PDB file of N, CA and C in Angstrom:
ATOM      1  N   THR R   1      10.751   5.218   5.518  1.00 73.00           N
ATOM      2  CA  THR R   1       9.768   5.755   6.450  1.00 73.00           C
ATOM      3  C   THR R   1       8.370   5.673   5.833  1.00 73.00           C
ATOM      4  N   ALA R   2       7.514   6.609   6.196  1.00 83.00           N
ATOM      5  CA  ALA R   2       6.112   6.537   5.748  1.00 83.00           C
ATOM      6  C   ALA R   2       5.988   6.583   4.230  1.00 83.00           C
ATOM      7  N   GLY R   3       6.796   7.423   3.585  1.00 83.00           N
ATOM      8  CA  GLY R   3       6.747   7.522   2.137  1.00 83.00           C
ATOM      9  C   GLY R   3       7.151   6.227   1.453  1.00 83.00           C
ATOM     10  N   VAL R   4       8.171   5.579   2.002  1.00 86.00           N
ATOM     11  CA  VAL R   4       8.633   4.307   1.441  1.00 86.00           C
ATOM     12  C   VAL R   4       7.570   3.228   1.643  1.00 86.00           C
ATOM     13  N   ILE R   5       6.961   3.210   2.817  1.00 89.00           N
ATOM     14  CA  ILE R   5       5.902   2.232   3.092  1.00 89.00           C
ATOM     15  C   ILE R   5       4.719   2.444   2.146  1.00 89.00           C
ATOM     16  N   ALA R   6       4.335   3.697   1.963  1.00 89.00           N
ATOM     17  CA  ALA R   6       3.221   4.004   1.063  1.00 89.00           C
ATOM     18  C   ALA R   6       3.553   3.596  -0.365  1.00 89.00           C
ATOM     19  N   GLU R   7       4.764   3.901  -0.801  1.00 89.00           N
ATOM     20  CA  GLU R   7       5.176   3.554  -2.167  1.00 89.00           C
ATOM     21  C   GLU R   7       5.180   2.040  -2.356  1.00 89.00           C
ATOM     22  N   THR R   8       5.715   1.320  -1.373  1.00 91.00           N
ATOM     23  CA  THR R   8       5.797  -0.137  -1.463  1.00 91.00           C
ATOM     24  C   THR R   8       4.415  -0.786  -1.458  1.00 91.00           C
ATOM     25  N   SER R   9       3.524  -0.260  -0.643  1.00 92.00           N
ATOM     26  CA  SER R   9       2.201  -0.895  -0.548  1.00 92.00           C
ATOM     27  C   SER R   9       1.314  -0.614  -1.764  1.00 92.00           C
ATOM     28  N   THR R  10       1.519   0.505  -2.426  1.00 92.00           N
ATOM     29  CA  THR R  10       0.668   0.836  -3.566  1.00 92.00           C
ATOM     30  C   THR R  10       1.328   0.550  -4.915  1.00 92.00           C
ATOM     31  N   TYR R  11       2.570   0.139  -4.898  1.00 94.00           N
ATOM     32  CA  TYR R  11       3.298  -0.064  -6.161  1.00 94.00           C
ATOM     33  C   TYR R  11       2.659  -1.103  -7.086  1.00 94.00           C
ATOM     34  N   PRO R  12       2.179  -2.248  -6.566  1.00 94.00           N
ATOM     35  CA  PRO R  12       1.528  -3.196  -7.475  1.00 94.00           C
ATOM     36  C   PRO R  12       0.358  -2.601  -8.256  1.00 94.00           C
ATOM     37  N   ILE R  13      -0.366  -1.693  -7.649  1.00 92.00           N
ATOM     38  CA  ILE R  13      -1.475  -1.030  -8.333  1.00 92.00           C
ATOM     39  C   ILE R  13      -0.933  -0.190  -9.491  1.00 92.00           C
ATOM     40  N   ASP R  14       0.196   0.488  -9.264  1.00 92.00           N
ATOM     41  CA  ASP R  14       0.813   1.269 -10.331  1.00 92.00           C
ATOM     42  C   ASP R  14       1.300   0.380 -11.467  1.00 92.00           C
ATOM     43  N   VAL R  15       1.835  -0.796 -11.127  1.00 93.00           N
ATOM     44  CA  VAL R  15       2.286  -1.726 -12.167  1.00 93.00           C
ATOM     45  C   VAL R  15       1.105  -2.136 -13.038  1.00 93.00           C
ATOM     46  N   VAL R  16       0.006  -2.494 -12.413  1.00 92.00           N
ATOM     47  CA  VAL R  16      -1.193  -2.878 -13.165  1.00 92.00           C
ATOM     48  C   VAL R  16      -1.673  -1.705 -14.015  1.00 92.00           C
ATOM     49  N   ARG R  17      -1.697  -0.517 -13.446  1.00 88.00           N
ATOM     50  CA  ARG R  17      -2.139   0.675 -14.182  1.00 88.00           C
ATOM     51  C   ARG R  17      -1.263   0.912 -15.412  1.00 88.00           C
ATOM     52  N   ARG R  18       0.055   0.826 -15.231  1.00 88.00           N
ATOM     53  CA  ARG R  18       0.955   1.033 -16.364  1.00 88.00           C
ATOM     54  C   ARG R  18       0.771  -0.027 -17.449  1.00 88.00           C
ATOM     55  N   ARG R  19       0.585  -1.263 -17.034  1.00 88.00           N
ATOM     56  CA  ARG R  19       0.381  -2.336 -18.023  1.00 88.00           C
ATOM     57  C   ARG R  19      -0.913  -2.108 -18.807  1.00 88.00           C
ATOM     58  N   LEU R  20      -1.943  -1.649 -18.109  1.00 85.00           N
ATOM     59  CA  LEU R  20      -3.211  -1.372 -18.787  1.00 85.00           C
ATOM     60  C   LEU R  20      -3.075  -0.205 -19.771  1.00 85.00           C
ATOM     61  N   GLN R  21      -2.262   0.769 -19.401  1.00 82.00           N
ATOM     62  CA  GLN R  21      -2.099   1.932 -20.274  1.00 82.00           C
ATOM     63  C   GLN R  21      -1.418   1.572 -21.587  1.00 82.00           C
ATOM     64  N   ILE R  22      -0.565   0.564 -21.559  1.00 83.00           N
ATOM     65  CA  ILE R  22       0.142   0.215 -22.796  1.00 83.00           C
ATOM     66  C   ILE R  22      -0.584  -0.844 -23.619  1.00 83.00           C
ATOM     67  N   GLN R  23      -1.668  -1.409 -23.066  1.00 74.00           N
ATOM     68  CA  GLN R  23      -2.428  -2.414 -23.823  1.00 74.00           C
ATOM     69  C   GLN R  23      -3.168  -1.760 -24.984  1.00 74.00           C
ATOM     70  N   THR R  24      -3.237  -2.471 -26.067  1.00 64.00           N
ATOM     71  CA  THR R  24      -3.994  -1.982 -27.228  1.00 64.00           C
ATOM     72  C   THR R  24      -4.843  -3.124 -27.771  1.00 64.00           C
ATOM     73  N   GLY R  25      -5.673  -2.810 -28.703  1.00 59.00           N
ATOM     74  CA  GLY R  25      -6.464  -3.843 -29.363  1.00 59.00           C
ATOM     75  C   GLY R  25      -7.754  -4.146 -28.644  1.00 59.00           C
ATOM     76  N   LYS R  26      -8.217  -5.387 -28.774  1.00 57.00           N
ATOM     77  CA  LYS R  26      -9.531  -5.767 -28.257  1.00 57.00           C
ATOM     78  C   LYS R  26      -9.610  -5.680 -26.734  1.00 57.00           C
ATOM     79  N   PHE R  27      -8.496  -5.839 -26.022  1.00 55.00           N
ATOM     80  CA  PHE R  27      -8.532  -5.792 -24.562  1.00 55.00           C
ATOM     81  C   PHE R  27      -8.725  -4.366 -24.043  1.00 55.00           C
ATOM     82  N   ALA R  28      -8.287  -3.393 -24.806  1.00 56.00           N
ATOM     83  CA  ALA R  28      -8.388  -2.000 -24.373  1.00 56.00           C
ATOM     84  C   ALA R  28      -9.837  -1.542 -24.271  1.00 56.00           C
ATOM     85  N   ALA R  29     -10.749  -2.168 -25.004  1.00 55.00           N
ATOM     86  CA  ALA R  29     -12.142  -1.732 -25.003  1.00 55.00           C
ATOM     87  C   ALA R  29     -13.005  -2.497 -24.011  1.00 55.00           C
ATOM     88  N   SER R  30     -12.470  -3.509 -23.352  1.00 57.00           N
ATOM     89  CA  SER R  30     -13.287  -4.300 -22.427  1.00 57.00           C
ATOM     90  C   SER R  30     -13.528  -3.547 -21.121  1.00 57.00           C
ATOM     91  N   LYS R  31     -14.371  -4.116 -20.274  1.00 65.00           N
ATOM     92  CA  LYS R  31     -14.754  -3.450 -19.026  1.00 65.00           C
ATOM     93  C   LYS R  31     -13.541  -3.284 -18.111  1.00 65.00           C
ATOM     94  N   SER R  32     -13.458  -2.108 -17.476  1.00 69.00           N
ATOM     95  CA  SER R  32     -12.250  -1.741 -16.749  1.00 69.00           C
ATOM     96  C   SER R  32     -11.960  -2.622 -15.537  1.00 69.00           C
ATOM     97  N   LEU R  33     -12.963  -2.934 -14.711  1.00 71.00           N
ATOM     98  CA  LEU R  33     -12.707  -3.754 -13.519  1.00 71.00           C
ATOM     99  C   LEU R  33     -12.260  -5.162 -13.895  1.00 71.00           C
ATOM    100  N   GLN R  34     -12.859  -5.692 -14.926  1.00 75.00           N
ATOM    101  CA  GLN R  34     -12.438  -7.012 -15.396  1.00 75.00           C
ATOM    102  C   GLN R  34     -11.017  -6.948 -15.936  1.00 75.00           C
ATOM    103  N   ARG R  35     -10.686  -5.876 -16.626  1.00 82.00           N
ATOM    104  CA  ARG R  35      -9.337  -5.716 -17.162  1.00 82.00           C
ATOM    105  C   ARG R  35      -8.321  -5.595 -16.035  1.00 82.00           C
ATOM    106  N   ILE R  36      -8.665  -4.857 -14.985  1.00 85.00           N
ATOM    107  CA  ILE R  36      -7.754  -4.685 -13.851  1.00 85.00           C
ATOM    108  C   ILE R  36      -7.471  -6.031 -13.210  1.00 85.00           C
ATOM    109  N   ALA R  37      -8.531  -6.783 -12.928  1.00 88.00           N
ATOM    110  CA  ALA R  37      -8.368  -8.097 -12.290  1.00 88.00           C
ATOM    111  C   ALA R  37      -7.597  -9.054 -13.192  1.00 88.00           C
ATOM    112  N   ALA R  38      -7.917  -9.064 -14.470  1.00 89.00           N
ATOM    113  CA  ALA R  38      -7.237  -9.965 -15.407  1.00 89.00           C
ATOM    114  C   ALA R  38      -5.765  -9.606 -15.549  1.00 89.00           C
ATOM    115  N   THR R  39      -5.469  -8.330 -15.594  1.00 88.00           N
ATOM    116  CA  THR R  39      -4.071  -7.895 -15.708  1.00 88.00           C
ATOM    117  C   THR R  39      -3.297  -8.251 -14.461  1.00 88.00           C
ATOM    118  N   ALA R  40      -3.863  -7.993 -13.284  1.00 91.00           N
ATOM    119  CA  ALA R  40      -3.190  -8.338 -12.023  1.00 91.00           C
ATOM    120  C   ALA R  40      -2.959  -9.841 -11.940  1.00 91.00           C
ATOM    121  N   ARG R  41      -3.964 -10.614 -12.311  1.00 92.00           N
ATOM    122  CA  ARG R  41      -3.849 -12.073 -12.280  1.00 92.00           C
ATOM    123  C   ARG R  41      -2.756 -12.548 -13.233  1.00 92.00           C
ATOM    124  N   SER R  42      -2.731 -11.966 -14.418  1.00 91.00           N
ATOM    125  CA  SER R  42      -1.745 -12.342 -15.425  1.00 91.00           C
ATOM    126  C   SER R  42      -0.320 -12.047 -14.939  1.00 91.00           C
ATOM    127  N   ILE R  43      -0.114 -10.882 -14.362  1.00 92.00           N
ATOM    128  CA  ILE R  43       1.205 -10.523 -13.843  1.00 92.00           C
ATOM    129  C   ILE R  43       1.604 -11.477 -12.727  1.00 92.00           C
ATOM    130  N   ALA R  44       0.682 -11.732 -11.803  1.00 92.00           N
ATOM    131  CA  ALA R  44       0.985 -12.605 -10.667  1.00 92.00           C
ATOM    132  C   ALA R  44       1.312 -14.025 -11.123  1.00 92.00           C
ATOM    133  N   LEU R  45       0.576 -14.537 -12.084  1.00 93.00           N
ATOM    134  CA  LEU R  45       0.814 -15.911 -12.554  1.00 93.00           C
ATOM    135  C   LEU R  45       2.088 -16.033 -13.386  1.00 93.00           C
ATOM    136  N   LYS R  46       2.310 -15.088 -14.294  1.00 93.00           N
ATOM    137  CA  LYS R  46       3.459 -15.181 -15.195  1.00 93.00           C
ATOM    138  C   LYS R  46       4.773 -14.745 -14.544  1.00 93.00           C
ATOM    139  N   GLU R  47       4.700 -13.696 -13.705  1.00 94.00           N
ATOM    140  CA  GLU R  47       5.933 -13.114 -13.179  1.00 94.00           C
ATOM    141  C   GLU R  47       6.067 -13.239 -11.667  1.00 94.00           C
ATOM    142  N   GLY R  48       4.986 -13.593 -10.995  1.00 92.00           N
ATOM    143  CA  GLY R  48       5.026 -13.726  -9.544  1.00 92.00           C
ATOM    144  C   GLY R  48       5.091 -12.380  -8.841  1.00 92.00           C
ATOM    145  N   VAL R  49       5.452 -12.426  -7.565  1.00 91.00           N
ATOM    146  CA  VAL R  49       5.539 -11.204  -6.754  1.00 91.00           C
ATOM    147  C   VAL R  49       6.579 -10.255  -7.344  1.00 91.00           C
ATOM    148  N   LYS R  50       7.659 -10.819  -7.869  1.00 93.00           N
ATOM    149  CA  LYS R  50       8.715 -10.001  -8.469  1.00 93.00           C
ATOM    150  C   LYS R  50       8.162  -9.116  -9.585  1.00 93.00           C
ATOM    151  N   GLY R  51       7.232  -9.636 -10.359  1.00 93.00           N
ATOM    152  CA  GLY R  51       6.618  -8.870 -11.443  1.00 93.00           C
ATOM    153  C   GLY R  51       5.789  -7.707 -10.941  1.00 93.00           C
ATOM    154  N   MET R  52       5.145  -7.897  -9.799  1.00 94.00           N
ATOM    155  CA  MET R  52       4.324  -6.824  -9.233  1.00 94.00           C
ATOM    156  C   MET R  52       5.177  -5.678  -8.684  1.00 94.00           C
ATOM    157  N   TYR R  53       6.440  -5.968  -8.408  1.00 94.00           N
ATOM    158  CA  TYR R  53       7.331  -4.947  -7.860  1.00 94.00           C
ATOM    159  C   TYR R  53       8.479  -4.613  -8.810  1.00 94.00           C
ATOM    160  N   SER R  54       8.343  -4.945 -10.070  1.00 91.00           N
ATOM    161  CA  SER R  54       9.418  -4.642 -11.019  1.00 91.00           C
ATOM    162  C   SER R  54       9.525  -3.129 -11.198  1.00 91.00           C
ATOM    163  N   GLY R  55      10.721  -2.607 -11.033  1.00 91.00           N
ATOM    164  CA  GLY R  55      10.959  -1.173 -11.172  1.00 91.00           C
ATOM    165  C   GLY R  55      10.693  -0.363  -9.932  1.00 91.00           C
ATOM    166  N   ILE R  56      10.583  -1.002  -8.771  1.00 93.00           N
ATOM    167  CA  ILE R  56      10.262  -0.253  -7.551  1.00 93.00           C
ATOM    168  C   ILE R  56      11.453   0.553  -7.032  1.00 93.00           C
ATOM    169  N   LEU R  57      12.657   0.098  -7.279  1.00 92.00           N
ATOM    170  CA  LEU R  57      13.824   0.777  -6.721  1.00 92.00           C
ATOM    171  C   LEU R  57      13.896   2.258  -7.101  1.00 92.00           C
ATOM    172  N   PRO R  58      13.766   2.637  -8.356  1.00 91.00           N
ATOM    173  CA  PRO R  58      13.792   4.076  -8.677  1.00 91.00           C
ATOM    174  C   PRO R  58      12.658   4.851  -7.994  1.00 91.00           C
ATOM    175  N   SER R  59      11.515   4.231  -7.850  1.00 89.00           N
ATOM    176  CA  SER R  59      10.392   4.913  -7.191  1.00 89.00           C
ATOM    177  C   SER R  59      10.680   5.158  -5.717  1.00 89.00           C
ATOM    178  N   VAL R  60      11.278   4.175  -5.062  1.00 88.00           N
ATOM    179  CA  VAL R  60      11.601   4.324  -3.637  1.00 88.00           C
ATOM    180  C   VAL R  60      12.724   5.340  -3.458  1.00 88.00           C
ATOM    181  N   ILE R  61      13.684   5.318  -4.366  1.00 90.00           N
ATOM    182  CA  ILE R  61      14.810   6.255  -4.265  1.00 90.00           C
ATOM    183  C   ILE R  61      14.341   7.702  -4.406  1.00 90.00           C
ATOM    184  N   GLN R  62      13.331   7.948  -5.199  1.00 89.00           N
ATOM    185  CA  GLN R  62      12.853   9.320  -5.378  1.00 89.00           C
ATOM    186  C   GLN R  62      12.022   9.825  -4.210  1.00 89.00           C
ATOM    187  N   VAL R  63      11.608   8.944  -3.310  1.00 86.00           N
ATOM    188  CA  VAL R  63      10.773   9.368  -2.183  1.00 86.00           C
ATOM    189  C   VAL R  63      11.526  10.342  -1.274  1.00 86.00           C
ATOM    190  N   LEU R  64      12.764  10.047  -0.936  1.00 85.00           N
ATOM    191  CA  LEU R  64      13.517  10.893  -0.016  1.00 85.00           C
ATOM    192  C   LEU R  64      13.752  12.296  -0.564  1.00 85.00           C
ATOM    193  N   PRO R  65      14.289  12.446  -1.776  1.00 90.00           N
ATOM    194  CA  PRO R  65      14.447  13.813  -2.286  1.00 90.00           C
ATOM    195  C   PRO R  65      13.123  14.567  -2.419  1.00 90.00           C
ATOM    196  N   SER R  66      12.097  13.852  -2.806  1.00 89.00           N
ATOM    197  CA  SER R  66      10.788  14.482  -2.944  1.00 89.00           C
ATOM    198  C   SER R  66      10.288  15.018  -1.596  1.00 89.00           C
ATOM    199  N   ALA R  67      10.413  14.205  -0.559  1.00 87.00           N
ATOM    200  CA  ALA R  67       9.993  14.639   0.774  1.00 87.00           C
ATOM    201  C   ALA R  67      10.862  15.795   1.266  1.00 87.00           C
ATOM    202  N   ALA R  68      12.156  15.720   1.011  1.00 90.00           N
ATOM    203  CA  ALA R  68      13.059  16.788   1.451  1.00 90.00           C
ATOM    204  C   ALA R  68      12.702  18.118   0.782  1.00 90.00           C
ATOM    205  N   ILE R  69      12.421  18.065  -0.509  1.00 94.00           N
ATOM    206  CA  ILE R  69      12.049  19.291  -1.227  1.00 94.00           C
ATOM    207  C   ILE R  69      10.730  19.845  -0.696  1.00 94.00           C
ATOM    208  N   SER R  70       9.782  18.979  -0.413  1.00 93.00           N
ATOM    209  CA  SER R  70       8.493  19.426   0.121  1.00 93.00           C
ATOM    210  C   SER R  70       8.658  20.099   1.485  1.00 93.00           C
ATOM    211  N   TYR R  71       9.430  19.474   2.375  1.00 91.00           N
ATOM    212  CA  TYR R  71       9.646  20.061   3.698  1.00 91.00           C
ATOM    213  C   TYR R  71      10.401  21.382   3.604  1.00 91.00           C
ATOM    214  N   TRP R  72      11.424  21.430   2.745  1.00 92.00           N
ATOM    215  CA  TRP R  72      12.191  22.656   2.591  1.00 92.00           C
ATOM    216  C   TRP R  72      11.293  23.782   2.090  1.00 92.00           C
ATOM    217  N   THR R  73      10.467  23.488   1.093  1.00 95.00           N
ATOM    218  CA  THR R  73       9.561  24.492   0.540  1.00 95.00           C
ATOM    219  C   THR R  73       8.589  24.993   1.597  1.00 95.00           C
ATOM    220  N   TYR R  74       8.021  24.064   2.366  1.00 91.00           N
ATOM    221  CA  TYR R  74       7.078  24.445   3.424  1.00 91.00           C
ATOM    222  C   TYR R  74       7.748  25.356   4.448  1.00 91.00           C
ATOM    223  N   GLU R  75       8.930  24.941   4.931  1.00 90.00           N
ATOM    224  CA  GLU R  75       9.622  25.722   5.958  1.00 90.00           C
ATOM    225  C   GLU R  75      10.041  27.089   5.427  1.00 90.00           C
ATOM    226  N   THR R  76      10.520  27.149   4.193  1.00 90.00           N
ATOM    227  CA  THR R  76      10.930  28.415   3.596  1.00 90.00           C
ATOM    228  C   THR R  76       9.742  29.362   3.464  1.00 90.00           C
ATOM    229  N   CYS R  77       8.635  28.842   2.973  1.00 89.00           N
ATOM    230  CA  CYS R  77       7.426  29.672   2.849  1.00 89.00           C
ATOM    231  C   CYS R  77       6.933  30.140   4.215  1.00 89.00           C
ATOM    232  N   LYS R  78       6.995  29.260   5.190  1.00 85.00           N
ATOM    233  CA  LYS R  78       6.548  29.621   6.540  1.00 85.00           C
ATOM    234  C   LYS R  78       7.399  30.761   7.102  1.00 85.00           C
ATOM    235  N   ILE R  79       8.704  30.680   6.902  1.00 84.00           N
ATOM    236  CA  ILE R  79       9.601  31.732   7.398  1.00 84.00           C
ATOM    237  C   ILE R  79       9.317  33.054   6.697  1.00 84.00           C
ATOM    238  N   HIS R  80       9.202  33.022   5.365  1.00 85.00           N
ATOM    239  CA  HIS R  80       8.946  34.256   4.621  1.00 85.00           C
ATOM    240  C   HIS R  80       7.591  34.856   4.966  1.00 85.00           C
ATOM    241  N   LEU R  81       6.586  34.014   5.114  1.00 83.00           N
ATOM    242  CA  LEU R  81       5.260  34.524   5.483  1.00 83.00           C
ATOM    243  C   LEU R  81       5.251  35.081   6.899  1.00 83.00           C
ATOM    244  N   ALA R  82       5.994  34.440   7.797  1.00 81.00           N
ATOM    245  CA  ALA R  82       6.068  34.950   9.169  1.00 81.00           C
ATOM    246  C   ALA R  82       6.744  36.312   9.205  1.00 81.00           C
ATOM    247  N   ARG R  83       7.779  36.473   8.386  1.00 79.00           N
ATOM    248  CA  ARG R  83       8.443  37.787   8.310  1.00 79.00           C
ATOM    249  C   ARG R  83       7.506  38.840   7.737  1.00 79.00           C
ATOM    250  N   ARG R  84       6.776  38.437   6.722  1.00 79.00           N
ATOM    251  CA  ARG R  84       5.907  39.396   6.028  1.00 79.00           C
ATOM    252  C   ARG R  84       4.677  39.758   6.847  1.00 79.00           C
ATOM    253  N   PHE R  85       4.062  38.747   7.426  1.00 78.00           N
ATOM    254  CA  PHE R  85       2.799  38.974   8.122  1.00 78.00           C
ATOM    255  C   PHE R  85       2.911  38.781   9.630  1.00 78.00           C
ATOM    256  N   GLY R  86       4.109  38.658  10.133  1.00 72.00           N
ATOM    257  CA  GLY R  86       4.312  38.360  11.553  1.00 72.00           C
ATOM    258  C   GLY R  86       3.689  39.379  12.490  1.00 72.00           C
ATOM    259  N   GLU R  87       3.930  40.646  12.233  1.00 72.00           N
ATOM    260  CA  GLU R  87       3.400  41.698  13.105  1.00 72.00           C
ATOM    261  C   GLU R  87       1.875  41.734  13.041  1.00 72.00           C
ATOM    262  N   GLU R  88       1.338  41.595  11.839  1.00 71.00           N
ATOM    263  CA  GLU R  88      -0.116  41.596  11.685  1.00 71.00           C
ATOM    264  C   GLU R  88      -0.727  40.400  12.411  1.00 71.00           C
ATOM    265  N   ALA R  89      -0.077  39.268  12.321  1.00 69.00           N
ATOM    266  CA  ALA R  89      -0.586  38.067  12.980  1.00 69.00           C
ATOM    267  C   ALA R  89      -0.541  38.228  14.497  1.00 69.00           C
ATOM    268  N   LYS R  90       0.521  38.840  15.007  1.00 73.00           N
ATOM    269  CA  LYS R  90       0.628  39.062  16.456  1.00 73.00           C
ATOM    270  C   LYS R  90      -0.492  39.977  16.939  1.00 73.00           C
ATOM    271  N   GLU R  91      -0.761  41.032  16.166  1.00 75.00           N
ATOM    272  CA  GLU R  91      -1.835  41.957  16.539  1.00 75.00           C
ATOM    273  C   GLU R  91      -3.191  41.253  16.541  1.00 75.00           C
ATOM    274  N   MET R  92      -3.422  40.406  15.525  1.00 73.00           N
ATOM    275  CA  MET R  92      -4.688  39.680  15.461  1.00 73.00           C
ATOM    276  C   MET R  92      -4.807  38.718  16.641  1.00 73.00           C
ATOM    277  N   GLU R  93      -3.716  38.069  17.006  1.00 76.00           N
ATOM    278  CA  GLU R  93      -3.734  37.128  18.125  1.00 76.00           C
ATOM    279  C   GLU R  93      -4.025  37.866  19.432  1.00 76.00           C
ATOM    280  N   MET R  94      -3.450  39.049  19.586  1.00 78.00           N
ATOM    281  CA  MET R  94      -3.703  39.841  20.800  1.00 78.00           C
ATOM    282  C   MET R  94      -5.173  40.251  20.863  1.00 78.00           C
ATOM    283  N   GLU R  95      -5.757  40.602  19.735  1.00 82.00           N
ATOM    284  CA  GLU R  95      -7.172  40.972  19.698  1.00 82.00           C
ATOM    285  C   GLU R  95      -8.056  39.781  20.062  1.00 82.00           C
ATOM    286  N   LYS R  96      -7.686  38.591  19.594  1.00 82.00           N
ATOM    287  CA  LYS R  96      -8.435  37.387  19.943  1.00 82.00           C
ATOM    288  C   LYS R  96      -8.385  37.149  21.442  1.00 82.00           C
ATOM    289  N   GLU R  97      -7.196  37.302  22.023  1.00 83.00           N
ATOM    290  CA  GLU R  97      -7.042  37.097  23.467  1.00 83.00           C
ATOM    291  C   GLU R  97      -7.884  38.097  24.260  1.00 83.00           C
ATOM    292  N   LYS R  98      -7.908  39.345  23.817  1.00 84.00           N
ATOM    293  CA  LYS R  98      -8.729  40.356  24.484  1.00 84.00           C
ATOM    294  C   LYS R  98     -10.202  39.972  24.419  1.00 84.00           C
ATOM    295  N   GLY R  99     -10.627  39.477  23.257  1.00 82.00           N
ATOM    296  CA  GLY R  99     -12.013  39.048  23.088  1.00 82.00           C
ATOM    297  C   GLY R  99     -12.356  37.884  24.004  1.00 82.00           C
ATOM    298  N   LYS R 100     -11.431  36.948  24.162  1.00 81.00           N
ATOM    299  CA  LYS R 100     -11.652  35.804  25.047  1.00 81.00           C
ATOM    300  C   LYS R 100     -11.757  36.257  26.496  1.00 81.00           C
ATOM    301  N   GLU R 101     -10.900  37.209  26.878  1.00 82.00           N
ATOM    302  CA  GLU R 101     -10.937  37.724  28.249  1.00 82.00           C
ATOM    303  C   GLU R 101     -12.258  38.429  28.532  1.00 82.00           C
ATOM    304  N   LYS R 102     -12.769  39.179  27.555  1.00 81.00           N
ATOM    305  CA  LYS R 102     -14.056  39.854  27.722  1.00 81.00           C
ATOM    306  C   LYS R 102     -15.183  38.842  27.894  1.00 81.00           C
ATOM    307  N   GLU R 103     -15.144  37.754  27.095  1.00 80.00           N
ATOM    308  CA  GLU R 103     -16.162  36.709  27.194  1.00 80.00           C
ATOM    309  C   GLU R 103     -16.121  36.039  28.563  1.00 80.00           C
ATOM    310  N   LYS R 104     -14.928  35.780  29.071  1.00 79.00           N
ATOM    311  CA  LYS R 104     -14.792  35.164  30.396  1.00 79.00           C
ATOM    312  C   LYS R 104     -15.341  36.087  31.479  1.00 79.00           C
ATOM    313  N   GLY R 105     -15.088  37.387  31.325  1.00 78.00           N
ATOM    314  CA  GLY R 105     -15.599  38.360  32.288  1.00 78.00           C
ATOM    315  C   GLY R 105     -17.121  38.397  32.275  1.00 78.00           C
ATOM    316  N   LYS R 106     -17.728  38.339  31.103  1.00 77.00           N
ATOM    317  CA  LYS R 106     -19.180  38.330  30.980  1.00 77.00           C
ATOM    318  C   LYS R 106     -19.765  37.076  31.601  1.00 77.00           C
ATOM    319  N   GLU R 107     -19.100  35.926  31.378  1.00 76.00           N
ATOM    320  CA  GLU R 107     -19.575  34.657  31.947  1.00 76.00           C
ATOM    321  C   GLU R 107     -19.524  34.696  33.472  1.00 76.00           C
ATOM    322  N   LYS R 108     -18.483  35.279  34.024  1.00 76.00           N
ATOM    323  CA  LYS R 108     -18.376  35.388  35.488  1.00 76.00           C
ATOM    324  C   LYS R 108     -19.472  36.256  36.058  1.00 76.00           C
ATOM    325  N   GLU R 109     -19.765  37.372  35.372  1.00 76.00           N
ATOM    326  CA  GLU R 109     -20.821  38.259  35.814  1.00 76.00           C
ATOM    327  C   GLU R 109     -22.183  37.574  35.774  1.00 76.00           C
ATOM    328  N   GLN R 110     -22.417  36.798  34.719  1.00 76.00           N
ATOM    329  CA  GLN R 110     -23.679  36.085  34.580  1.00 76.00           C
ATOM    330  C   GLN R 110     -23.813  34.998  35.627  1.00 76.00           C
ATOM    331  N   SER R 111     -22.722  34.361  35.984  1.00 75.00           N
ATOM    332  CA  SER R 111     -22.799  33.270  36.983  1.00 75.00           C
ATOM    333  C   SER R 111     -23.028  33.841  38.382  1.00 75.00           C
ATOM    334  N   LYS R 112     -22.604  35.067  38.646  1.00 71.00           N
ATOM    335  CA  LYS R 112     -22.833  35.695  39.943  1.00 71.00           C
ATOM    336  C   LYS R 112     -24.298  36.055  40.140  1.00 71.00           C
ATOM    337  N   GLN R 113     -24.984  36.324  39.048  1.00 66.00           N
ATOM    338  CA  GLN R 113     -26.373  36.771  39.138  1.00 66.00           C
ATOM    339  C   GLN R 113     -27.283  35.659  39.344  1.00 66.00           C
TER     340      GLN R 113
END
């Protein structure tokens, strides 16, 4: 789904980033944009598309559990917060509605005049 698409589309950038992180010596001190382009070019020429996506399977596999944990956490927090603050939220919503009704009444009175 969306997480897999995002992971697949940005994975080559992560490959380049990881390769740059492990570089040492004279290349590590050169200008960053030139290093990024040179590293990407080197991977593409030496390893092809396969090199740009090496190791993607574990990254894609972790997307589903990660999303599931995020959704579960969100829903659990929402339920607990609704239980804790539900009555207060209902009262605040009722007050907002009363305020809106008063504003509508004032607007009607002003339009009659």
